[in-house]
CSV table of C-alpha atoms and ligand atoms in Angstrom, one decimal:
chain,number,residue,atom,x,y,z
A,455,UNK,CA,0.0,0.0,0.0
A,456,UNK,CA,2.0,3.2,-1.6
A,457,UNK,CA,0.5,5.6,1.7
A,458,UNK,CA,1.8,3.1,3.8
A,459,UNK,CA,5.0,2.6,2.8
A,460,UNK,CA,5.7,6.6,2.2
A,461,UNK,CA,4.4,6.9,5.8
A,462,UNK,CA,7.1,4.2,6.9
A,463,UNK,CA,9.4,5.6,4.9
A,464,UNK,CA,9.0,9.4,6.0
A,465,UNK,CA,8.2,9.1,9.5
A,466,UNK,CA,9.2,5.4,10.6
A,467,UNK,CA,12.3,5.2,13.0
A,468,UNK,CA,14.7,1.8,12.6
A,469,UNK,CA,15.6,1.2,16.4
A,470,UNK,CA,17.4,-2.0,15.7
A,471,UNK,CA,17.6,-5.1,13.0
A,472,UNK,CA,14.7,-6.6,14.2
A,473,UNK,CA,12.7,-3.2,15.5
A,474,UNK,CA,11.1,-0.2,13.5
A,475,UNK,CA,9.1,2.1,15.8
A,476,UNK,CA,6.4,3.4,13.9
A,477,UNK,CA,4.7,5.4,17.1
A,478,UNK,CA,3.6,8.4,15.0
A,479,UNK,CA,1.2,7.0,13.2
A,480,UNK,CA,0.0,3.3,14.5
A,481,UNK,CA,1.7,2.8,18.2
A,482,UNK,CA,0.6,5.6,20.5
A,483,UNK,CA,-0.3,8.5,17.7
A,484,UNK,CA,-2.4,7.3,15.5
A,485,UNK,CA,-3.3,8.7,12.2
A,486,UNK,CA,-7.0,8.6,11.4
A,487,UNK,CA,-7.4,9.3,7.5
A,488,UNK,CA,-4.0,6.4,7.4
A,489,UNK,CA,-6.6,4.0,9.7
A,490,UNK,CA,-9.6,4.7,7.2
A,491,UNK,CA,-7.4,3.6,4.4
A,492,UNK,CA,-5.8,0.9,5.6
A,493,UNK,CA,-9.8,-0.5,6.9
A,494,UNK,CA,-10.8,-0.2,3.2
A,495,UNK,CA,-7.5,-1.8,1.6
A,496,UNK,CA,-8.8,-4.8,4.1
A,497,UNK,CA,-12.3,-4.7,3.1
A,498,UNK,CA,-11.1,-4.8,-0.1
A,499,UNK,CA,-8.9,-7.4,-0.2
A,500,UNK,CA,-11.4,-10.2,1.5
A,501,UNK,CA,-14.0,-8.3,-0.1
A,502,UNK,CA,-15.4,-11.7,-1.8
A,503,UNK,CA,-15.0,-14.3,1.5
A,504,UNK,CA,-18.4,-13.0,3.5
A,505,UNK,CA,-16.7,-12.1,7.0
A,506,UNK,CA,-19.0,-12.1,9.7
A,507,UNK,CA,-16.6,-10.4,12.3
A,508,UNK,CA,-13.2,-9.1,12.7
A,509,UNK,CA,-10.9,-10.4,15.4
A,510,UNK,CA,-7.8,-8.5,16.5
A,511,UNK,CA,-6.3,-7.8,19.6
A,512,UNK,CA,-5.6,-4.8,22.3
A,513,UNK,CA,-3.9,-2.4,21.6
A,514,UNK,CA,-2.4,-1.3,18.3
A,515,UNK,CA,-4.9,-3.4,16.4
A,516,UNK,CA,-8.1,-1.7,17.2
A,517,UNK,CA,-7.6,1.4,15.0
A,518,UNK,CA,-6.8,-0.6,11.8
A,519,UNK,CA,-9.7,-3.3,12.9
A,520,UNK,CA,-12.4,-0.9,13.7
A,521,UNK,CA,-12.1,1.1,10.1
A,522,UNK,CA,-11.8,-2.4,8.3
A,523,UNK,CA,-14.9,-3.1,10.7
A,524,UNK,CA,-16.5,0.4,9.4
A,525,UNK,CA,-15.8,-0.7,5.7
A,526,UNK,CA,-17.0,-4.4,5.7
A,527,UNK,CA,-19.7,-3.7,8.0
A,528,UNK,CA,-18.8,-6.3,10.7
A,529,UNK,CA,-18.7,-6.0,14.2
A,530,UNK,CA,-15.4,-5.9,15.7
A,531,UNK,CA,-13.6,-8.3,19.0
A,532,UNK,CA,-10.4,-7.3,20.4
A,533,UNK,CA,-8.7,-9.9,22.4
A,534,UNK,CA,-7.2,-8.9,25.9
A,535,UNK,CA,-4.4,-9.6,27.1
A,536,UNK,CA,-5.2,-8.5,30.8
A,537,UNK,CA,-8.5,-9.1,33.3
A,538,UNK,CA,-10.5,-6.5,32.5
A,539,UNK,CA,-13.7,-5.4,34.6
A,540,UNK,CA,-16.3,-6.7,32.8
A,541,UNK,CA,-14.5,-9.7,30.9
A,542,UNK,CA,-15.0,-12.5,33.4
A,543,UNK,CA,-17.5,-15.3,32.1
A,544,UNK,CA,-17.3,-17.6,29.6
A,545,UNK,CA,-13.7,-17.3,27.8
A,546,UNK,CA,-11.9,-18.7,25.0
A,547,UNK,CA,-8.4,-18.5,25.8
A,548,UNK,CA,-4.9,-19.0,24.5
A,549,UNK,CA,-1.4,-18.7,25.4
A,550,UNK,CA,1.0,-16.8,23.3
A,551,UNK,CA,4.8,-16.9,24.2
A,552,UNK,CA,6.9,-13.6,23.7
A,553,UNK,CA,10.5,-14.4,22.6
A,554,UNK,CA,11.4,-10.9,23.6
A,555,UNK,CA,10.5,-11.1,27.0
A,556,UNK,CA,10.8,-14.9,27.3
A,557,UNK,CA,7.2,-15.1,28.7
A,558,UNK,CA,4.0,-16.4,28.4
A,559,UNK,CA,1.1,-14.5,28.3
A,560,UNK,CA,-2.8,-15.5,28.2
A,561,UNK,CA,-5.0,-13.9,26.0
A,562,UNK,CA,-8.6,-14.2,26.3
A,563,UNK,CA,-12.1,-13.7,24.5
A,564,UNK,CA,-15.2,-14.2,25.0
A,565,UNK,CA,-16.7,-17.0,23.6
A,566,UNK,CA,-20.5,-15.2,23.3
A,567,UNK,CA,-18.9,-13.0,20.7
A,568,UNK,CA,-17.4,-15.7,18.5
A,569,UNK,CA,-19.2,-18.9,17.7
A,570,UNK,CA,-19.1,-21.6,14.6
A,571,UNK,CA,-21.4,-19.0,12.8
A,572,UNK,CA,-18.7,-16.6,12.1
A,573,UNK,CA,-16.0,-16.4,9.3
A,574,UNK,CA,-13.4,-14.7,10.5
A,575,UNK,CA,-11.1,-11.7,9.4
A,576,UNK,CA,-8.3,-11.6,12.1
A,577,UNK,CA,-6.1,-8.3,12.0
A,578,UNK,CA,-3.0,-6.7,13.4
A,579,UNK,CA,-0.6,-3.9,13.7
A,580,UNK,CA,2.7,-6.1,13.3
A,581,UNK,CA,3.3,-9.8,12.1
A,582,UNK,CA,6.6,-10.6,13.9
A,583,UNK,CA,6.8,-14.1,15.1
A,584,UNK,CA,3.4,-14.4,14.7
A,585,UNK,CA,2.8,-15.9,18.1
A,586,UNK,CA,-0.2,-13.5,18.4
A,587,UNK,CA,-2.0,-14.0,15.2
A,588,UNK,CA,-1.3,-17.9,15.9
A,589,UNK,CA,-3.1,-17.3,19.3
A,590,UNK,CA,-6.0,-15.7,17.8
A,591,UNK,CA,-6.4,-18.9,15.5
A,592,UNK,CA,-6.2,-21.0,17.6
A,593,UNK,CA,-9.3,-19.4,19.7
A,594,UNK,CA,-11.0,-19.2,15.9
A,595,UNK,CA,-10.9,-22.9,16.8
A,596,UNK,CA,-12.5,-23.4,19.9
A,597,UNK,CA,-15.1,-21.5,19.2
A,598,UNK,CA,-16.1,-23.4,16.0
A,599,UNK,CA,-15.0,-20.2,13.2
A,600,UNK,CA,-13.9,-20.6,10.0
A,601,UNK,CA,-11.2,-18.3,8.7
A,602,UNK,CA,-11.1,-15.8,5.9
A,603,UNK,CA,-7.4,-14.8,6.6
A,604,UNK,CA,-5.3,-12.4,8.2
A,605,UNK,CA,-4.9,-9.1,7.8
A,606,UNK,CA,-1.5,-7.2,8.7
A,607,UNK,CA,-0.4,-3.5,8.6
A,608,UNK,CA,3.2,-4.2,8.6
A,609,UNK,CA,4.9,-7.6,8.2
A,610,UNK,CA,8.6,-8.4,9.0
A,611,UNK,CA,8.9,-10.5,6.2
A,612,UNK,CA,12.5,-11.7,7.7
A,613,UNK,CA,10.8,-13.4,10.5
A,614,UNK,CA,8.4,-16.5,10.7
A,615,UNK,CA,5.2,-15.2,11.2
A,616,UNK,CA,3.9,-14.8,8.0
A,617,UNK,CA,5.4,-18.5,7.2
A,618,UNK,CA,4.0,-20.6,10.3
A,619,UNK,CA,0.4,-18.9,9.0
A,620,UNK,CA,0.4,-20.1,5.4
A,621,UNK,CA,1.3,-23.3,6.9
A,622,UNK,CA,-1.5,-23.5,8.3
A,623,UNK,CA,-3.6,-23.4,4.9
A,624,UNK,CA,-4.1,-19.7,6.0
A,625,UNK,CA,-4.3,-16.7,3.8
A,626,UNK,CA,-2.0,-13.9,4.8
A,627,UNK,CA,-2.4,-10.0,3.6
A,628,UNK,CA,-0.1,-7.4,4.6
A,629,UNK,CA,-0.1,-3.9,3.1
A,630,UNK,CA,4.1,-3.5,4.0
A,631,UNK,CA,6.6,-6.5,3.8
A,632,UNK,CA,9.8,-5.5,5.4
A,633,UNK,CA,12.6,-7.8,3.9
A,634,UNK,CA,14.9,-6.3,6.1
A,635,UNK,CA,15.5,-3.1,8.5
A,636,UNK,CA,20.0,-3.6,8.5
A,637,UNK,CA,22.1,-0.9,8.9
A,638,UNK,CA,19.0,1.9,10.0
A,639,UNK,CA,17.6,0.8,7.2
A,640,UNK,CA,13.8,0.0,5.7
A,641,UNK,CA,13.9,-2.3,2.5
A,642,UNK,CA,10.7,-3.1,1.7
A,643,UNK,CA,10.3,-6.6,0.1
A,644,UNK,CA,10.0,-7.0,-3.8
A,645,UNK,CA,6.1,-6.9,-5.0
A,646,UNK,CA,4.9,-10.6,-5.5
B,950,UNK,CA,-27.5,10.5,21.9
B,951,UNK,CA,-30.3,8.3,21.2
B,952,UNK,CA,-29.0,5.7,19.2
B,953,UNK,CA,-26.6,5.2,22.4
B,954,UNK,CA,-28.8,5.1,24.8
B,955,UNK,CA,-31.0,2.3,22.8
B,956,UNK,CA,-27.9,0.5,22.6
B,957,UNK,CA,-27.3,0.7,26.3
B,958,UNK,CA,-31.1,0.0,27.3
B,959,UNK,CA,-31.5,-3.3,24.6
B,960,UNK,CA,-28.0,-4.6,25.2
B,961,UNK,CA,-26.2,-3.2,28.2
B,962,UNK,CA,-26.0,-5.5,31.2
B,963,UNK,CA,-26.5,-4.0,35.0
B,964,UNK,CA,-24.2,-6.2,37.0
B,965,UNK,CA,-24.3,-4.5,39.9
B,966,UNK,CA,-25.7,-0.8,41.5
B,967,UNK,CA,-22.4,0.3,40.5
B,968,UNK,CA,-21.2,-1.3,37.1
B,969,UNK,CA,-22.8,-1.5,33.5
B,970,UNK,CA,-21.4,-4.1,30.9
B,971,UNK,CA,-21.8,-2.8,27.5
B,972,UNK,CA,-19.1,-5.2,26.7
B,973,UNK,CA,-21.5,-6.2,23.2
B,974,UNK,CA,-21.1,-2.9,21.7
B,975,UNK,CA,-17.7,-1.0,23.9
B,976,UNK,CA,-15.9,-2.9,26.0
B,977,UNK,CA,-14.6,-5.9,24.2
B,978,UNK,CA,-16.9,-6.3,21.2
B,979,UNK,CA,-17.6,-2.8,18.9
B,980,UNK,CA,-19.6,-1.5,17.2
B,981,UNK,CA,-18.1,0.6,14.5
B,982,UNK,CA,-21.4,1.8,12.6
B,983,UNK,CA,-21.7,3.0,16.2
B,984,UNK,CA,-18.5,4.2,17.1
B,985,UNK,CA,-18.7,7.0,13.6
B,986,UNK,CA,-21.9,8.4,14.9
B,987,UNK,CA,-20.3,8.6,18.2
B,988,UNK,CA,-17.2,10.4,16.7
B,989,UNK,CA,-19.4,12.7,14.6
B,990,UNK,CA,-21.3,13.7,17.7
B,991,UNK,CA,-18.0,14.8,19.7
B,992,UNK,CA,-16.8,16.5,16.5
B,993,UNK,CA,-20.1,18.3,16.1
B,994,UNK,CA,-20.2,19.6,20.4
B,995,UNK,CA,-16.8,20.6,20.3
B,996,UNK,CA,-16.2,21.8,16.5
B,997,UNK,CA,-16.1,25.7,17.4
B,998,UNK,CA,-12.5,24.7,19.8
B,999,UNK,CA,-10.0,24.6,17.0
B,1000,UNK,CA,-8.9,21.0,18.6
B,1001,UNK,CA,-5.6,19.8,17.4
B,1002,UNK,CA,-5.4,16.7,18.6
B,1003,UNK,CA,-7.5,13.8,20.5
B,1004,UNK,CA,-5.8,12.5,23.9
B,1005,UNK,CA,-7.5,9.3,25.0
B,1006,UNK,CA,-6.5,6.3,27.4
B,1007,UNK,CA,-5.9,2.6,25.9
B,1008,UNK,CA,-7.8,0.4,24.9
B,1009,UNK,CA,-11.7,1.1,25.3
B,1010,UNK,CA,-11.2,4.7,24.4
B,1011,UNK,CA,-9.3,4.1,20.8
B,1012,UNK,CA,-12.6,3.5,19.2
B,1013,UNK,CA,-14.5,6.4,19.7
B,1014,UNK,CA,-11.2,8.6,19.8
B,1015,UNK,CA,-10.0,7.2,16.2
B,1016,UNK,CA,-14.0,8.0,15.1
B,1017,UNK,CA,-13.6,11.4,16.5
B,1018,UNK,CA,-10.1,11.7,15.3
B,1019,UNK,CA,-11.5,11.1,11.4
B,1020,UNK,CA,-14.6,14.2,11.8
B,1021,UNK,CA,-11.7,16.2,13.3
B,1022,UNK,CA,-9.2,15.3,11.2
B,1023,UNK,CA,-7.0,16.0,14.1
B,1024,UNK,CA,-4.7,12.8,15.0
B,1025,UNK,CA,-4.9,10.7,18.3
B,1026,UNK,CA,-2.7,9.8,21.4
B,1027,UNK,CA,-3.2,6.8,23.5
B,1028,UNK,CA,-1.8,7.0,26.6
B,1029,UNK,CA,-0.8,3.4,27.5
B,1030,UNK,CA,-0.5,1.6,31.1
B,1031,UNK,CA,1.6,-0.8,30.5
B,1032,UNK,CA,4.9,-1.0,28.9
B,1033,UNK,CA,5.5,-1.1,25.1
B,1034,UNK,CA,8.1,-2.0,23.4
B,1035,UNK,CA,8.8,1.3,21.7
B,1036,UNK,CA,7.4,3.7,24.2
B,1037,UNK,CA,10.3,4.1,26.1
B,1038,UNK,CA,11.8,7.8,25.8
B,1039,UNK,CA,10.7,11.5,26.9
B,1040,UNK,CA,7.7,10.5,28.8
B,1041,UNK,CA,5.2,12.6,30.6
B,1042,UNK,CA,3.4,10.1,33.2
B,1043,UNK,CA,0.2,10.2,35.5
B,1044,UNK,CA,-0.6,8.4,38.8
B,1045,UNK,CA,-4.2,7.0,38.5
B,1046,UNK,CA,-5.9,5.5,41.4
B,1047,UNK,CA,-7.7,2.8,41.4
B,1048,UNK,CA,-10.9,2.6,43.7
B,1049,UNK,CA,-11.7,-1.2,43.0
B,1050,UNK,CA,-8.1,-2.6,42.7
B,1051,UNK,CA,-7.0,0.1,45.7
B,1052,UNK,CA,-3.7,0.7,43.5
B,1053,UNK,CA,-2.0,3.1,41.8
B,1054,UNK,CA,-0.7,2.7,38.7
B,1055,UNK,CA,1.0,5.0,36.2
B,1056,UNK,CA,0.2,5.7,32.5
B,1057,UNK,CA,2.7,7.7,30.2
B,1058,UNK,CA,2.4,9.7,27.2
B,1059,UNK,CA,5.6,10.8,24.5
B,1060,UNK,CA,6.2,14.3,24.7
B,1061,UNK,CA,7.1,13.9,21.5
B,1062,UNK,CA,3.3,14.0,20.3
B,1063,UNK,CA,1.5,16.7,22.9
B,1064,UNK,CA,3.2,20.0,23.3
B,1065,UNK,CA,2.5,23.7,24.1
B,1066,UNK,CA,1.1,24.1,20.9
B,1067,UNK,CA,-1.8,21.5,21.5
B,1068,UNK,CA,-5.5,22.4,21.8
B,1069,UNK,CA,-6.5,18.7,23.4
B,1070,UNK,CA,-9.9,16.9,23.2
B,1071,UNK,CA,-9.9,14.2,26.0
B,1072,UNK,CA,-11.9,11.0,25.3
B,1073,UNK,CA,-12.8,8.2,27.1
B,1074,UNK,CA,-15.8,5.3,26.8
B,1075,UNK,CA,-16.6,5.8,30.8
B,1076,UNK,CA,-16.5,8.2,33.5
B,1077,UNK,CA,-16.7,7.3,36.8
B,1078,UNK,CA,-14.6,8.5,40.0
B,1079,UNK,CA,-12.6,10.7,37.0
B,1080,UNK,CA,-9.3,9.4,38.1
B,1081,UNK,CA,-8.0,8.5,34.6
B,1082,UNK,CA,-9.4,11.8,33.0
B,1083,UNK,CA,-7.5,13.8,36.0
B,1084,UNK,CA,-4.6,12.1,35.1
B,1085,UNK,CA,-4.7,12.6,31.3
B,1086,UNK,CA,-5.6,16.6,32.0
B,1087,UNK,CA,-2.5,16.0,34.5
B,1088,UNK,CA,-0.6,15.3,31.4
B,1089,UNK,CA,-2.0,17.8,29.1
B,1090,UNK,CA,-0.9,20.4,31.9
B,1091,UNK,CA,2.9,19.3,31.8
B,1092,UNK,CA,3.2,19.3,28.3
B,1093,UNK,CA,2.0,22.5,27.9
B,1094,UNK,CA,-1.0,22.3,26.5
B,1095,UNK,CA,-4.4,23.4,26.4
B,1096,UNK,CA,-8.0,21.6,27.0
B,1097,UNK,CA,-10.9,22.1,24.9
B,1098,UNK,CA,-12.6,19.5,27.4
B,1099,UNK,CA,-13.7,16.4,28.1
B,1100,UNK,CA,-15.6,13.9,25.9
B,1101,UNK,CA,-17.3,10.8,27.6
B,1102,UNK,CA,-19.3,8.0,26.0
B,1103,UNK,CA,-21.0,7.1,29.4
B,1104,UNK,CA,-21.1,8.8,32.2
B,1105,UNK,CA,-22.0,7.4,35.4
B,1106,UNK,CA,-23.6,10.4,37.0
B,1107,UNK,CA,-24.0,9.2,40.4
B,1108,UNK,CA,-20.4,9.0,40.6
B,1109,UNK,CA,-17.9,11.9,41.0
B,1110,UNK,CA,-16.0,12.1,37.7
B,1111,UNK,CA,-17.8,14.6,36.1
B,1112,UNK,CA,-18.0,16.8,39.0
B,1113,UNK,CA,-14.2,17.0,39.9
B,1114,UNK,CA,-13.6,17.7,36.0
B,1115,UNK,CA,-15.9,20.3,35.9
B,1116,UNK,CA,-14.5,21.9,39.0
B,1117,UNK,CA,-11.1,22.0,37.4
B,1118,UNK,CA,-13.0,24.5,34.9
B,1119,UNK,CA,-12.9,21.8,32.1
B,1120,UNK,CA,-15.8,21.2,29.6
B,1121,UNK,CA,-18.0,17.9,30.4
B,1122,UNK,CA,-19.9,16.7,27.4
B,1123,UNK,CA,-21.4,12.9,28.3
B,1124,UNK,CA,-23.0,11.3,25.3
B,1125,UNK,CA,-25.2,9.0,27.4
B,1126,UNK,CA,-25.8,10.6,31.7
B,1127,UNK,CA,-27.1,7.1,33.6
B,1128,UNK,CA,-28.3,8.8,37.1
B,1129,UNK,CA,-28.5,5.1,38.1
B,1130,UNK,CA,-27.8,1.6,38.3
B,1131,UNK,CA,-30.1,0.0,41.1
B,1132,UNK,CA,-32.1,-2.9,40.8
B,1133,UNK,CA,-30.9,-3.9,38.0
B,1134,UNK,CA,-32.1,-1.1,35.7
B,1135,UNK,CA,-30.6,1.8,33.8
B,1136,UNK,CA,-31.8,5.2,34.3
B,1137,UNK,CA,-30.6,8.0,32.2
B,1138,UNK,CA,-30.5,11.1,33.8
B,1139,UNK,CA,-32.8,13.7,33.1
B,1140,UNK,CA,-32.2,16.2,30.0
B,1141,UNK,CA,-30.6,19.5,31.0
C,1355,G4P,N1,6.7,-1.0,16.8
C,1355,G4P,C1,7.0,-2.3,16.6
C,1355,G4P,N2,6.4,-3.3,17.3
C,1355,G4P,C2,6.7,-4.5,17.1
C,1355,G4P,C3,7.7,-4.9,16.2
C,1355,G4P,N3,7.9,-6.3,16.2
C,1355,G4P,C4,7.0,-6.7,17.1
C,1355,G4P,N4,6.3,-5.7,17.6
C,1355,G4P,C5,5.3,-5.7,18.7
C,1355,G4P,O1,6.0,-5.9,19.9
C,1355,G4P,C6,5.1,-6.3,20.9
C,1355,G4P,C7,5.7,-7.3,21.8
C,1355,G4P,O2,5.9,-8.5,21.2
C,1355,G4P,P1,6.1,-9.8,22.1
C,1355,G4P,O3,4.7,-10.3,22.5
C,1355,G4P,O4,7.0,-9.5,23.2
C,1355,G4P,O5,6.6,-10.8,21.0
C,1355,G4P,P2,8.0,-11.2,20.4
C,1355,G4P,O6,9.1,-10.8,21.4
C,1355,G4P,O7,7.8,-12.7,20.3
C,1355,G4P,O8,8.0,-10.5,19.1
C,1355,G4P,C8,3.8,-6.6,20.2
C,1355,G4P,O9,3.1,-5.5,20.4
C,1355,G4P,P3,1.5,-5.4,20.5
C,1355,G4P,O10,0.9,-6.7,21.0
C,1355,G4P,O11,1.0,-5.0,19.1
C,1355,G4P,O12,1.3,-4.3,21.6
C,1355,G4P,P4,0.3,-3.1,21.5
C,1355,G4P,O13,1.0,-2.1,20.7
C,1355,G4P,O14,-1.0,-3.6,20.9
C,1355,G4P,O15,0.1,-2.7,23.0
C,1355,G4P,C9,4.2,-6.7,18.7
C,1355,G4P,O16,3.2,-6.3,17.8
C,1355,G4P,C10,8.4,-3.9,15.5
C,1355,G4P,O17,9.3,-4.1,14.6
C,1355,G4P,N5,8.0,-2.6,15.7
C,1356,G4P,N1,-18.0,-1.6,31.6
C,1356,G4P,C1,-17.8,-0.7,32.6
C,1356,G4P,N2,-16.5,-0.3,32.9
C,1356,G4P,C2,-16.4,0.6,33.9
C,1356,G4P,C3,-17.5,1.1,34.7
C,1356,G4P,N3,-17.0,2.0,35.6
C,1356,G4P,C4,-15.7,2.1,35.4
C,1356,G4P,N4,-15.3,1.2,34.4
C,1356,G4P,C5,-14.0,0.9,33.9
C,1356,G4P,O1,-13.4,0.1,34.8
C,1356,G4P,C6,-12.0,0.1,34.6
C,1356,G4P,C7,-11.2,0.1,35.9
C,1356,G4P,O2,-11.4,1.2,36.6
C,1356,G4P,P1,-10.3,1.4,37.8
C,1356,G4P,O3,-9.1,2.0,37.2
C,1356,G4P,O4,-10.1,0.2,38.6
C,1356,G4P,O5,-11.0,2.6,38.5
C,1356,G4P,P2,-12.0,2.7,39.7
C,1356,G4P,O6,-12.1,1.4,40.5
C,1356,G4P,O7,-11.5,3.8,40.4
C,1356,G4P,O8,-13.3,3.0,39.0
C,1356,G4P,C8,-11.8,1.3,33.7
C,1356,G4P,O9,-11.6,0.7,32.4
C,1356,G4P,P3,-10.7,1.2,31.3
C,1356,G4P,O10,-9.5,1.9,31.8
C,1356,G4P,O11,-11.6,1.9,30.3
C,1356,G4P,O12,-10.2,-0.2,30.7
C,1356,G4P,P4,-10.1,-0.7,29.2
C,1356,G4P,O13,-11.6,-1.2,28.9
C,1356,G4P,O14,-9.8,0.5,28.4
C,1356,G4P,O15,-9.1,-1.7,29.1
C,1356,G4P,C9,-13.1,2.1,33.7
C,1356,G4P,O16,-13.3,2.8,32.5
C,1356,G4P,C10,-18.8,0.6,34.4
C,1356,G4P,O17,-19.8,0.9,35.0
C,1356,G4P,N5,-18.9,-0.3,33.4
C-alpha cells in the first residue's frame, strides 16, 4: 500500500535489526485518514470471503480493525491480554509466548462474541513471530469459526510469522513487507 | 444520543448498582457503525475549539477517539498503562488510582506528540470516579497544552467524575448521563 509505505518511509524510526518504531502514526499517535485507508485496503482485499466479524487484539490493532470493521460492515472483537472489569464469564483462551520477554502470556475472548457461525477476518498492527495471530487462530478454533485470513499492517517478512500462518492453509495480507531493516535501514520486500 | 442510549437500554447489562457491561457494543466487542456516529457527535459539540489533537487512554477509548479523530481530522494519542516496546523515551506520566483494585498505577504519554502548541480533546468510553481523566488533563498540563474538554461516552452520574472535572473548569460533554444503576435497571439522567 503506496500511503503506507511513504508513511514508513518518511516518519518510521529503525531502532534495531529486528525493530522499526512506527509510534507516529500506528503505536501511541495514530493517524485517522491512514486507519480509514488501511480498513478499506482490508475490506477490499477479502471483499469476496463473507466475513462475519473481525478479530484483533488490544492495543495497536483496534484502529486498523475498527475502520476495516466500518468498511466491511462487521462487528469488531479485540482480544485482551489483561483481566478486564467486565471480561470475566465464559472465555476462550490462548497462550501466546513472547521471545522478547521470554514469557508467556494468556490472551482471552469471549466466547458469546465468537461462535461456529462466524467467518473470520483476524487483523493486526505487526506480524513478527506471529505468536499473536497464531493465538488468535487458535481461539477461531475453539469456538467453532472458519477463517477468511489475516490481515496485517506491517509484516517483517524476515521473520516466521507470516510462514508458520500459510502453513496452516491460512491466507496472509499485509499492506508493508519489510525484507529487512540492517544498517537503520527500511527495505521493503520485492512486489509478489 | 439516542441511538446510544437504545444500545445501552437493549444490550447493556447492569451487573451491579455500581457497574454497567456494554461489553457487546464498547468494551470488548464494537460496534463501528456505532462508534462514527459517536465520533461525529464529539466533533459536532466541540467543532467551534480549533482541537488539534485527540488524547484518549488505551484500549476502550481508541474507538470512539479514532472515530472522533476522522470528523476532526485531528490525530490521536493513547496514553498506554503498561509497557510497550517502543514507548520508552521523553515520557510525561500520571498516577491514577484505582478505587476497586486500591492501587496506583501509572500511564505515560511521549512528549514527543502533545506540546504547548496542542488544543487537546480528552476522550474516554466511561467516566466514573474521574481518576484517569485527571490524570490525562495532569498530562496535558505538563506538556504544555491546552483543554478544549472532556468527551465521555457514558457517564455514570451518580459518581464523582464529572464533578471533579468540571471543578477543574474543564468542559464535560457525556453522550449517554445514567443517574442510576439500582435494581438492576438503567436510568438515564434527566435532559438538562
Ligand atoms: N513497533 C514495533 N512493534 C513490534 C515490532 N515487532 C513486534 N512488535 C510488537 O512488539 C510487541 C511485543 O511482542 P512480544 O509479545 O514481546 O513478542 P515477540 O518478542 O515474540 O516479538 C507486540 O506489540 P503489540 O501486541 O502490538 O502491543 P500493543 O502495541 O498492541 O500494545 C508486537 O506487535 C516492530 O518491529 N516494531
Ligand atoms: N464496563 C464498565 N466499565 C467501567 C465502569 N465503571 C468504570 N469502568 C471501567 O473500569 C475500569 C477500571 O477502573 P479502575 O481504574 O479500577 O478505577 P475505579 O475502580 O477507580 O473505577 C476502567 O476501564 P478502562 O480503563 O476503560 O479499561 P479498558 O476497557 O480501556 O481496558 C473504567 O473505564 C462501568 O460501570 N462499566
Amino acid at each position: 500500500m503506496r500511503s503506507l509505505q511513504e508513511k514508513i518511509i518518511n516518519e518510521g524510526r529503525v531502532l534495531s535489526s529486528q525493530v522499526l518504531k512506527v509510534d507516529s502514526f500506528l503505536n501511541h499517535q495514530i493517524d485517522p485518514q491512514l486507519m480509514k485507508e488501511i480498513g478499506e485496503e482490508f475490506a477490499q482485499l477479502f471483499a469476496g470471503e463473507k466475513v462475519t466479524k473481525i478479530l484483533t487484539l488490544e492495543s495497536s490493532g483496534i484502529a486498523p480493525s475498527v475502520m476495516a470493521g466500518l468498511a466491511l460492515n462487521v462487528p469488531v472483537v479485540f482480544a485482551r491480554k489483561r483481566q478486564s472489569l467486565t471480561l470475566t464469564e465464559n472465555l476462550l483462551t490462548a497462550e501466546v509466548y513472547s521471545f522478547t520477554k521470554k514469557e508467556t502470556n494468556r490472551i482471552a475472548v469471549s466466547a458469546s462474541f465468537i461462535t461456529g457461525e462466524d467467518h473470520l477476518l483476524i487483523i493486526d498492527d505487526f506480524l513478527a513471530n506471529g505468536q499473536a495471530a497464531l493465538g488468535l487462530l487458535d481461539i477461531a478454533d475453539q469456538a467453532g469459526a472458519s477463517v477468511a485470513g489475516v490481515g496485517i499492517v506491517i509484516e517483517k517478512a524476515f521473520q516466521d510469522g507470516a510462514r508458520l500462518i500459510s502453513e496452516r492453509g491460512v491466507r496472509v495480507e499485509s499492506l508493508a513487507r519489510i525484507q529487512s531493516l540492517e544498517n537503520g535501514k527500511v527495505t521493503f520486500a520485492a512486489k509478489e
